[in-house]
PDB file of C-alpha atoms in Angstrom:
ATOM      1  CA  MET A  22       2.416  60.716 -17.504  1.00  0.00           C
ATOM      2  CA  HIS A  23      -0.432  63.178 -17.011  1.00  0.00           C
ATOM      3  CA  GLY A  24      -2.835  60.712 -18.633  1.00  0.00           C
ATOM      4  CA  LEU A  25      -2.009  57.952 -16.111  1.00  0.00           C
ATOM      5  CA  LYS A  26      -2.305  60.437 -13.216  1.00  0.00           C
ATOM      6  CA  ASP A  27      -5.698  61.551 -14.450  1.00  0.00           C
ATOM      7  CA  VAL A  28      -6.919  57.927 -14.622  1.00  0.00           C
ATOM      8  CA  PHE A  29      -5.601  57.195 -11.124  1.00  0.00           C
ATOM      9  CA  ASP A  30      -7.225  60.339  -9.722  1.00  0.00           C
ATOM     10  CA  ALA A  31     -10.496  59.445 -11.394  1.00  0.00           C
ATOM     11  CA  LEU A  32     -10.504  55.937  -9.949  1.00  0.00           C
ATOM     12  CA  THR A  33      -9.508  56.930  -6.420  1.00  0.00           C
ATOM     13  CA  SER A  34     -11.888  59.915  -6.300  1.00  0.00           C
ATOM     14  CA  ASN A  35     -14.878  57.529  -6.398  1.00  0.00           C
ATOM     15  CA  ARG A  36     -14.925  55.818  -2.980  1.00  0.00           C
ATOM     16  CA  SER A  37     -17.520  53.250  -3.947  1.00  0.00           C
ATOM     17  CA  LEU A  38     -15.537  52.284  -7.025  1.00  0.00           C
ATOM     18  CA  VAL A  39     -12.373  51.848  -4.961  1.00  0.00           C
ATOM     19  CA  LEU A  40     -14.161  49.606  -2.450  1.00  0.00           C
ATOM     20  CA  SER A  41     -15.681  47.618  -5.285  1.00  0.00           C
ATOM     21  CA  ASN A  42     -12.267  47.040  -6.878  1.00  0.00           C
ATOM     22  CA  TRP A  43     -10.766  45.952  -3.565  1.00  0.00           C
ATOM     23  CA  ALA A  44     -13.685  43.635  -2.958  1.00  0.00           C
ATOM     24  CA  LEU A  45     -13.143  42.011  -6.357  1.00  0.00           C
ATOM     25  CA  PHE A  46      -9.455  41.686  -5.614  1.00  0.00           C
ATOM     26  CA  LEU A  47     -10.120  40.007  -2.252  1.00  0.00           C
ATOM     27  CA  VAL A  48     -12.676  37.681  -3.809  1.00  0.00           C
ATOM     28  CA  GLY A  49     -10.088  36.704  -6.436  1.00  0.00           C
ATOM     29  CA  VAL A  50      -7.451  36.016  -3.775  1.00  0.00           C
ATOM     30  CA  ILE A  51      -9.856  33.914  -1.712  1.00  0.00           C
ATOM     31  CA  ALA A  52     -11.032  32.022  -4.790  1.00  0.00           C
ATOM     32  CA  GLY A  53      -7.441  31.348  -5.790  1.00  0.00           C
ATOM     33  CA  ARG A  54      -6.562  29.992  -2.355  1.00  0.00           C
ATOM     34  CA  ILE A  55      -9.647  27.795  -2.374  1.00  0.00           C
ATOM     35  CA  ALA A  56      -8.740  26.516  -5.846  1.00  0.00           C
ATOM     36  CA  LEU A  57      -5.163  25.708  -4.755  1.00  0.00           C
ATOM     37  CA  ARG A  58      -6.415  23.958  -1.641  1.00  0.00           C
ATOM     38  CA  SER A  59      -8.931  21.980  -3.691  1.00  0.00           C
ATOM     39  CA  LEU A  60      -6.205  21.000  -6.168  1.00  0.00           C
ATOM     40  CA  GLY A  61      -3.963  19.854  -3.322  1.00  0.00           C
ATOM     41  CA  GLU A  62      -6.817  17.824  -1.833  1.00  0.00           C
ATOM     42  CA  VAL A  63      -7.536  16.225  -5.213  1.00  0.00           C
ATOM     43  CA  LYS A  64      -3.863  15.272  -5.596  1.00  0.00           C
ATOM     44  CA  GLU A  65      -3.761  13.844  -2.084  1.00  0.00           C
ATOM     45  CA  GLN A  66      -6.955  11.889  -2.676  1.00  0.00           C
ATOM     46  CA  GLY A  67      -5.440  10.609  -5.906  1.00  0.00           C
ATOM     47  CA  LYS A  68      -2.336   9.387  -4.054  1.00  0.00           C
ATOM     48  CA  ILE A  69      -4.476   7.649  -1.434  1.00  0.00           C
ATOM     49  CA  ALA A  70      -6.624   6.021  -4.102  1.00  0.00           C
ATOM     50  CA  SER A  71      -3.524   4.853  -5.999  1.00  0.00           C
ATOM     51  CA  ALA A  72      -1.927   3.425  -2.854  1.00  0.00           C
ATOM     52  CA  THR A  73      -5.180   1.643  -1.966  1.00  0.00           C
ATOM     53  CA  LEU A  74      -5.369   0.199  -5.483  1.00  0.00           C
ATOM     54  CA  VAL A  75      -1.817  -1.166  -5.219  1.00  0.00           C
ATOM     55  CA  THR A  76      -2.635  -2.709  -1.834  1.00  0.00           C
ATOM     56  CA  GLN A  77      -5.779  -4.377  -3.140  1.00  0.00           C
ATOM     57  CA  PHE A  78      -4.230  -5.552  -6.417  1.00  0.00           C
ATOM     58  CA  ARG A  79      -0.689  -6.175  -5.221  1.00  0.00           C
ATOM     59  CA  PRO A  80       1.942  -7.795  -7.437  1.00  0.00           C
ATOM     60  CA  ARG A  81       2.703 -11.468  -6.888  1.00  0.00           C
ATOM     61  CA  LEU A  82       5.764 -13.093  -8.421  1.00  0.00           C
ATOM     62  CA  VAL A  83       5.571 -16.832  -8.978  1.00  0.00           C
ATOM     63  CA  VAL A  84       8.213 -19.206 -10.318  1.00  0.00           C
ATOM     64  CA  ARG A  85       5.821 -21.060 -12.591  1.00  0.00           C
ATOM     65  CA  LYS A  86       8.248 -23.665 -13.881  1.00  0.00           C
ATOM     66  CA  ILE A  87      11.882 -24.764 -13.664  1.00  0.00           C
ATOM     67  CA  GLU A  88      13.210 -26.978 -16.437  1.00  0.00           C
ATOM     68  CA  LEU A  89      16.409 -28.767 -17.346  1.00  0.00           C
ATOM     69  CA  SER A  90      17.454 -27.626 -20.816  1.00  0.00           C
ATOM     70  CA  PRO A  91      17.613 -29.613 -23.003  1.00  0.00           C
ATOM     71  CA  PRO A  92      15.210 -32.227 -21.581  1.00  0.00           C
ATOM     72  CA  LEU A  93      16.802 -35.253 -19.938  1.00  0.00           C
ATOM     73  CA  HIS A  94      15.771 -37.818 -22.567  1.00  0.00           C
ATOM     74  CA  THR A  95      17.647 -35.944 -25.333  1.00  0.00           C
ATOM     75  CA  ALA A  96      20.547 -34.647 -23.262  1.00  0.00           C
ATOM     76  CA  GLY A  97      22.821 -37.574 -24.001  1.00  0.00           C
ATOM     77  CA  GLU A  98      22.422 -37.012 -27.738  1.00  0.00           C
ATOM     78  CA  THR A  99      22.564 -33.220 -28.006  1.00  0.00           C
ATOM     79  CA  ASN A 100      24.594 -32.111 -25.009  1.00  0.00           C
ATOM     80  CA  ASN A 101      27.776 -34.136 -25.062  1.00  0.00           C
ATOM     81  CA  SER A 102      29.678 -30.891 -24.418  1.00  0.00           C
ATOM     82  CA  GLY A 103      27.966 -30.601 -21.043  1.00  0.00           C
ATOM     83  CA  ASN A 104      26.515 -27.118 -21.709  1.00  0.00           C
ATOM     84  CA  TRP A 105      23.316 -27.643 -19.778  1.00  0.00           C
ATOM     85  CA  ARG A 106      21.040 -24.894 -18.453  1.00  0.00           C
ATOM     86  CA  ILE A 107      18.385 -24.433 -15.839  1.00  0.00           C
ATOM     87  CA  ALA A 108      15.474 -22.480 -17.366  1.00  0.00           C
ATOM     88  CA  PHE A 109      13.142 -20.472 -15.127  1.00  0.00           C
ATOM     89  CA  SER A 110       9.649 -19.272 -16.044  1.00  0.00           C
ATOM     90  CA  LEU A 111       8.720 -16.268 -13.866  1.00  0.00           C
ATOM     91  CA  ILE A 112       5.323 -14.541 -13.980  1.00  0.00           C
ATOM     92  CA  ASN A 113       3.659 -11.632 -12.187  1.00  0.00           C
ATOM     93  CA  THR A 114       0.201 -13.008 -11.391  1.00  0.00           C
ATOM     94  CA  GLY A 115      -0.789  -9.885  -9.414  1.00  0.00           C
ATOM     95  CA  GLY A 116      -2.628  -6.790 -10.587  1.00  0.00           C
ATOM     96  CA  THR A 117       0.122  -4.141 -10.390  1.00  0.00           C
ATOM     97  CA  ASN A 118       3.829  -3.665 -11.086  1.00  0.00           C
ATOM     98  CA  ALA A 119       6.553  -5.723  -9.415  1.00  0.00           C
ATOM     99  CA  HIS A 120       9.971  -4.083  -9.107  1.00  0.00           C
ATOM    100  CA  ILE A 121      12.561  -6.827  -8.637  1.00  0.00           C
ATOM    101  CA  ARG A 122      15.446  -5.526  -6.531  1.00  0.00           C
ATOM    102  CA  SER A 123      17.476  -8.723  -6.280  1.00  0.00           C
ATOM    103  CA  TRP A 124      17.142 -12.331  -7.399  1.00  0.00           C
ATOM    104  CA  ASP A 125      19.556 -15.175  -6.920  1.00  0.00           C
ATOM    105  CA  ALA A 126      19.391 -18.928  -7.437  1.00  0.00           C
ATOM    106  CA  ARG A 127      21.690 -21.857  -6.894  1.00  0.00           C
ATOM    107  CA  LEU A 128      21.847 -25.427  -8.141  1.00  0.00           C
ATOM    108  CA  TYR A 129      23.241 -28.142  -5.894  1.00  0.00           C
ATOM    109  CA  TRP A 130      23.282 -31.883  -5.295  1.00  0.00           C
ATOM    110  CA  ASP A 131      21.054 -32.948  -2.418  1.00  0.00           C
ATOM    111  CA  LYS A 132      22.240 -36.382  -1.273  1.00  0.00           C
ATOM    112  CA  ARG A 133      19.391 -37.927   0.701  1.00  0.00           C
ATOM    113  CA  ASP A 134      21.173 -40.757   2.428  1.00  0.00           C
ATOM    114  CA  ASP A 135      22.587 -40.970   5.912  1.00  0.00           C
ATOM    115  CA  THR A 136      25.160 -38.262   5.139  1.00  0.00           C
ATOM    116  CA  ARG A 137      22.558 -35.706   3.970  1.00  0.00           C
ATOM    117  CA  ARG A 138      25.273 -33.853   2.086  1.00  0.00           C
ATOM    118  CA  VAL A 139      24.696 -30.792  -0.081  1.00  0.00           C
ATOM    119  CA  VAL A 140      27.241 -29.967  -2.790  1.00  0.00           C
ATOM    120  CA  GLU A 141      26.833 -26.744  -4.777  1.00  0.00           C
ATOM    121  CA  ILE A 142      27.067 -26.944  -8.574  1.00  0.00           C
ATOM    122  CA  CYS A 143      26.585 -23.316  -9.608  1.00  0.00           C
ATOM    123  CA  ALA A 144      24.827 -20.063  -8.675  1.00  0.00           C
ATOM    124  CA  LYS A 145      23.688 -16.862 -10.349  1.00  0.00           C
ATOM    125  CA  THR A 146      22.380 -13.389  -9.441  1.00  0.00           C
ATOM    126  CA  TRP A 147      20.213 -11.376 -11.853  1.00  0.00           C
ATOM    127  CA  GLN A 148      20.020  -7.606 -12.284  1.00  0.00           C
ATOM    128  CA  PRO A 149      16.995  -5.562 -11.039  1.00  0.00           C
ATOM    129  CA  ILE A 150      14.057  -5.532 -13.434  1.00  0.00           C
ATOM    130  CA  ASP A 151      10.424  -4.344 -13.517  1.00  0.00           C
ATOM    131  CA  MET A 152       7.592  -6.729 -14.347  1.00  0.00           C
ATOM    132  CA  PRO A 153       4.091  -5.328 -15.066  1.00  0.00           C
ATOM    133  CA  SER A 154       0.961  -7.269 -14.210  1.00  0.00           C
ATOM    134  CA  GLY A 155       0.719 -10.444 -16.298  1.00  0.00           C
ATOM    135  CA  ASP A 156       4.309 -10.187 -17.507  1.00  0.00           C
ATOM    136  CA  ARG A 157       6.114 -13.497 -18.063  1.00  0.00           C
ATOM    137  CA  ARG A 158       9.902 -13.770 -18.377  1.00  0.00           C
ATOM    138  CA  GLN A 159      12.351 -16.563 -19.113  1.00  0.00           C
ATOM    139  CA  PHE A 160      15.687 -16.677 -17.300  1.00  0.00           C
ATOM    140  CA  GLU A 161      18.539 -19.152 -17.585  1.00  0.00           C
ATOM    141  CA  MET A 162      21.435 -20.319 -15.446  1.00  0.00           C
ATOM    142  CA  LEU A 163      24.297 -22.026 -17.258  1.00  0.00           C
ATOM    143  CA  ILE A 164      25.672 -25.204 -15.694  1.00  0.00           C
ATOM    144  CA  PRO A 165      29.479 -25.172 -16.054  1.00  0.00           C
ATOM    145  CA  SER A 166      30.794 -27.948 -18.296  1.00  0.00           C
ATOM    146  CA  ASP A 167      33.554 -28.759 -15.798  1.00  0.00           C
ATOM    147  CA  SER A 168      31.123 -29.289 -12.901  1.00  0.00           C
ATOM    148  CA  GLY A 169      30.745 -33.016 -13.643  1.00  0.00           C
ATOM    149  CA  PHE A 170      26.975 -32.545 -13.775  1.00  0.00           C
ATOM    150  CA  LYS A 171      26.377 -34.734 -16.854  1.00  0.00           C
ATOM    151  CA  THR A 172      28.489 -37.647 -15.600  1.00  0.00           C
ATOM    152  CA  ILE A 173      26.929 -37.668 -12.133  1.00  0.00           C
ATOM    153  CA  LEU A 174      23.381 -37.339 -13.480  1.00  0.00           C
ATOM    154  CA  ASP A 175      23.911 -40.124 -16.037  1.00  0.00           C
ATOM    155  CA  THR A 176      25.200 -42.422 -13.294  1.00  0.00           C
ATOM    156  CA  GLU A 177      22.204 -41.711 -11.072  1.00  0.00           C
ATOM    157  CA  LYS A 178      19.851 -42.100 -14.035  1.00  0.00           C
ATOM    158  CA  ILE A 179      21.176 -45.597 -14.757  1.00  0.00           C
ATOM    159  CA  ALA A 180      20.784 -46.588 -11.103  1.00  0.00           C
ATOM    160  CA  VAL A 181      17.194 -45.327 -10.915  1.00  0.00           C
ATOM    161  CA  LEU A 182      15.756 -46.028 -14.377  1.00  0.00           C
ATOM    162  CA  GLU A 183      17.653 -49.174 -15.366  1.00  0.00           C
ATOM    163  CA  ARG A 184      18.497 -50.826 -12.070  1.00  0.00           C
ATOM    164  CA  TYR A 185      15.296 -49.673 -10.335  1.00  0.00           C
ATOM    165  CA  LYS A 186      17.020 -48.279  -7.286  1.00  0.00           C
ATOM    166  CA  GLU A 187      15.600 -45.479  -5.191  1.00  0.00           C
ATOM    167  CA  GLN A 188      16.831 -42.037  -6.208  1.00  0.00           C
ATOM    168  CA  MET A 189      19.173 -40.708  -3.556  1.00  0.00           C
ATOM    169  CA  LEU A 190      20.912 -37.868  -5.383  1.00  0.00           C
ATOM    170  CA  PHE A 191      18.701 -34.950  -6.431  1.00  0.00           C
ATOM    171  CA  PRO A 192      19.749 -31.934  -8.507  1.00  0.00           C
ATOM    172  CA  THR A 193      18.024 -29.205  -6.509  1.00  0.00           C
ATOM    173  CA  CYS A 194      17.438 -25.578  -7.441  1.00  0.00           C
ATOM    174  CA  SER A 195      16.511 -22.951  -4.859  1.00  0.00           C
ATOM    175  CA  GLY A 196      16.511 -19.200  -4.551  1.00  0.00           C
ATOM    176  CA  ILE A 197      14.732 -16.076  -3.387  1.00  0.00           C
ATOM    177  CA  ILE A 198      13.344 -13.022  -5.167  1.00  0.00           C
ATOM    178  CA  HIS A 199      13.153  -9.651  -3.381  1.00  0.00           C
ATOM    179  CA  TYR A 200      10.768  -7.149  -4.986  1.00  0.00           C
ATOM    180  CA  GLU A 201       8.710  -4.050  -4.238  1.00  0.00           C
ATOM    181  CA  ASP A 202       5.240  -2.853  -5.215  1.00  0.00           C
ATOM    182  CA  ASP A 203       4.476   0.740  -6.247  1.00  0.00           C
ATOM    183  CA  ASN A 204       3.988   1.625  -2.563  1.00  0.00           C
ATOM    184  CA  LYS A 205       7.621   0.615  -1.834  1.00  0.00           C
ATOM    185  CA  VAL A 206       6.402  -2.354   0.208  1.00  0.00           C
ATOM    186  CA  THR A 207       9.008  -5.136   0.093  1.00  0.00           C
ATOM    187  CA  ARG A 208       7.892  -8.664  -0.732  1.00  0.00           C
ATOM    188  CA  GLN A 209       9.609 -12.008  -1.306  1.00  0.00           C
ATOM    189  CA  THR A 210       9.150 -15.181  -3.296  1.00  0.00           C
ATOM    190  CA  GLY A 211      11.133 -18.281  -2.373  1.00  0.00           C
ATOM    191  CA  PHE A 212      11.444 -21.528  -4.313  1.00  0.00           C
ATOM    192  CA  GLU A 213      13.056 -24.943  -3.938  1.00  0.00           C
ATOM    193  CA  ARG A 214      12.610 -27.602  -6.618  1.00  0.00           C
ATOM    194  CA  SER A 215      14.269 -31.023  -6.884  1.00  0.00           C
ATOM    195  CA  PHE A 216      14.639 -32.951 -10.138  1.00  0.00           C
ATOM    196  CA  ASP A 217      12.815 -36.288 -10.096  1.00  0.00           C
ATOM    197  CA  LEU A 218      14.428 -38.710 -12.560  1.00  0.00           C
ATOM    198  CA  LYS A 219      11.311 -40.853 -12.967  1.00  0.00           C
ATOM    199  CA  ASP A 220       9.038 -37.892 -13.704  1.00  0.00           C
ATOM    200  CA  HIS A 221      11.711 -35.970 -15.668  1.00  0.00           C
ATOM    201  CA  ARG A 222      10.762 -32.731 -13.937  1.00  0.00           C
ATOM    202  CA  PHE A 223      11.515 -30.423 -11.021  1.00  0.00           C
ATOM    203  CA  VAL A 224       9.135 -31.006  -8.115  1.00  0.00           C
ATOM    204  CA  ALA A 225       8.323 -28.232  -5.625  1.00  0.00           C
ATOM    205  CA  SER A 226       9.401 -28.642  -2.031  1.00  0.00           C
ATOM    206  CA  THR A 227       6.759 -29.044   0.670  1.00  0.00           C
ATOM    207  CA  ASN A 228       8.887 -26.914   3.014  1.00  0.00           C
ATOM    208  CA  SER A 229       7.041 -23.589   3.383  1.00  0.00           C
ATOM    209  CA  ASP A 230      10.244 -21.917   4.560  1.00  0.00           C
ATOM    210  CA  GLU A 231      11.763 -22.520   1.117  1.00  0.00           C
ATOM    211  CA  GLU A 232       8.778 -22.574  -1.269  1.00  0.00           C
ATOM    212  CA  PHE A 233       6.561 -19.534  -0.580  1.00  0.00           C
ATOM    213  CA  THR A 234       5.090 -16.281  -1.883  1.00  0.00           C
ATOM    214  CA  ASP A 235       4.585 -13.329   0.498  1.00  0.00           C
TER     215      ASP A 235
END
């Protein structure tokens, strides 16, 4: 105890030494505050730079292709059970992550005669999923075997391809994808494709309210 008291007395008895120690202490405090402020500014600048990067290289989800599986010309041979599928090819063509929050699609008959009737065949909703830049995913929607899809399509196929009538009944697939970028900005991709029997493929709608990418 006496040793510590002697050291304390020695330090405090020298006024210049005491002032010097306090000056060093104050310099350390000031330097520490400056360092913390600088670190905070660096972090904030980093956040701004990251947000700007996401804005400039935003994600962009595109439904690249919709296909009937199996293809129409082999369906009669391999799919007598009626277990057909609609296959979607989805790609993130943007430069940053896309966080899908909800995605739903439906398949329906679009009758393009005077009645202009629409009859739903099936629908599906997918779970949320993240897609990095350049990521490509395949999704499928099963067509119920009891929907009558095969019978109706075969009948229309005969009318169009064998009897050379104009196609009036179109299997049509449409839907919308809601997703966010890393800045929490919400974006949408909509699609509407109708199956052309002569071309054996789904053709994109010219309606910008249905076929679009934000």
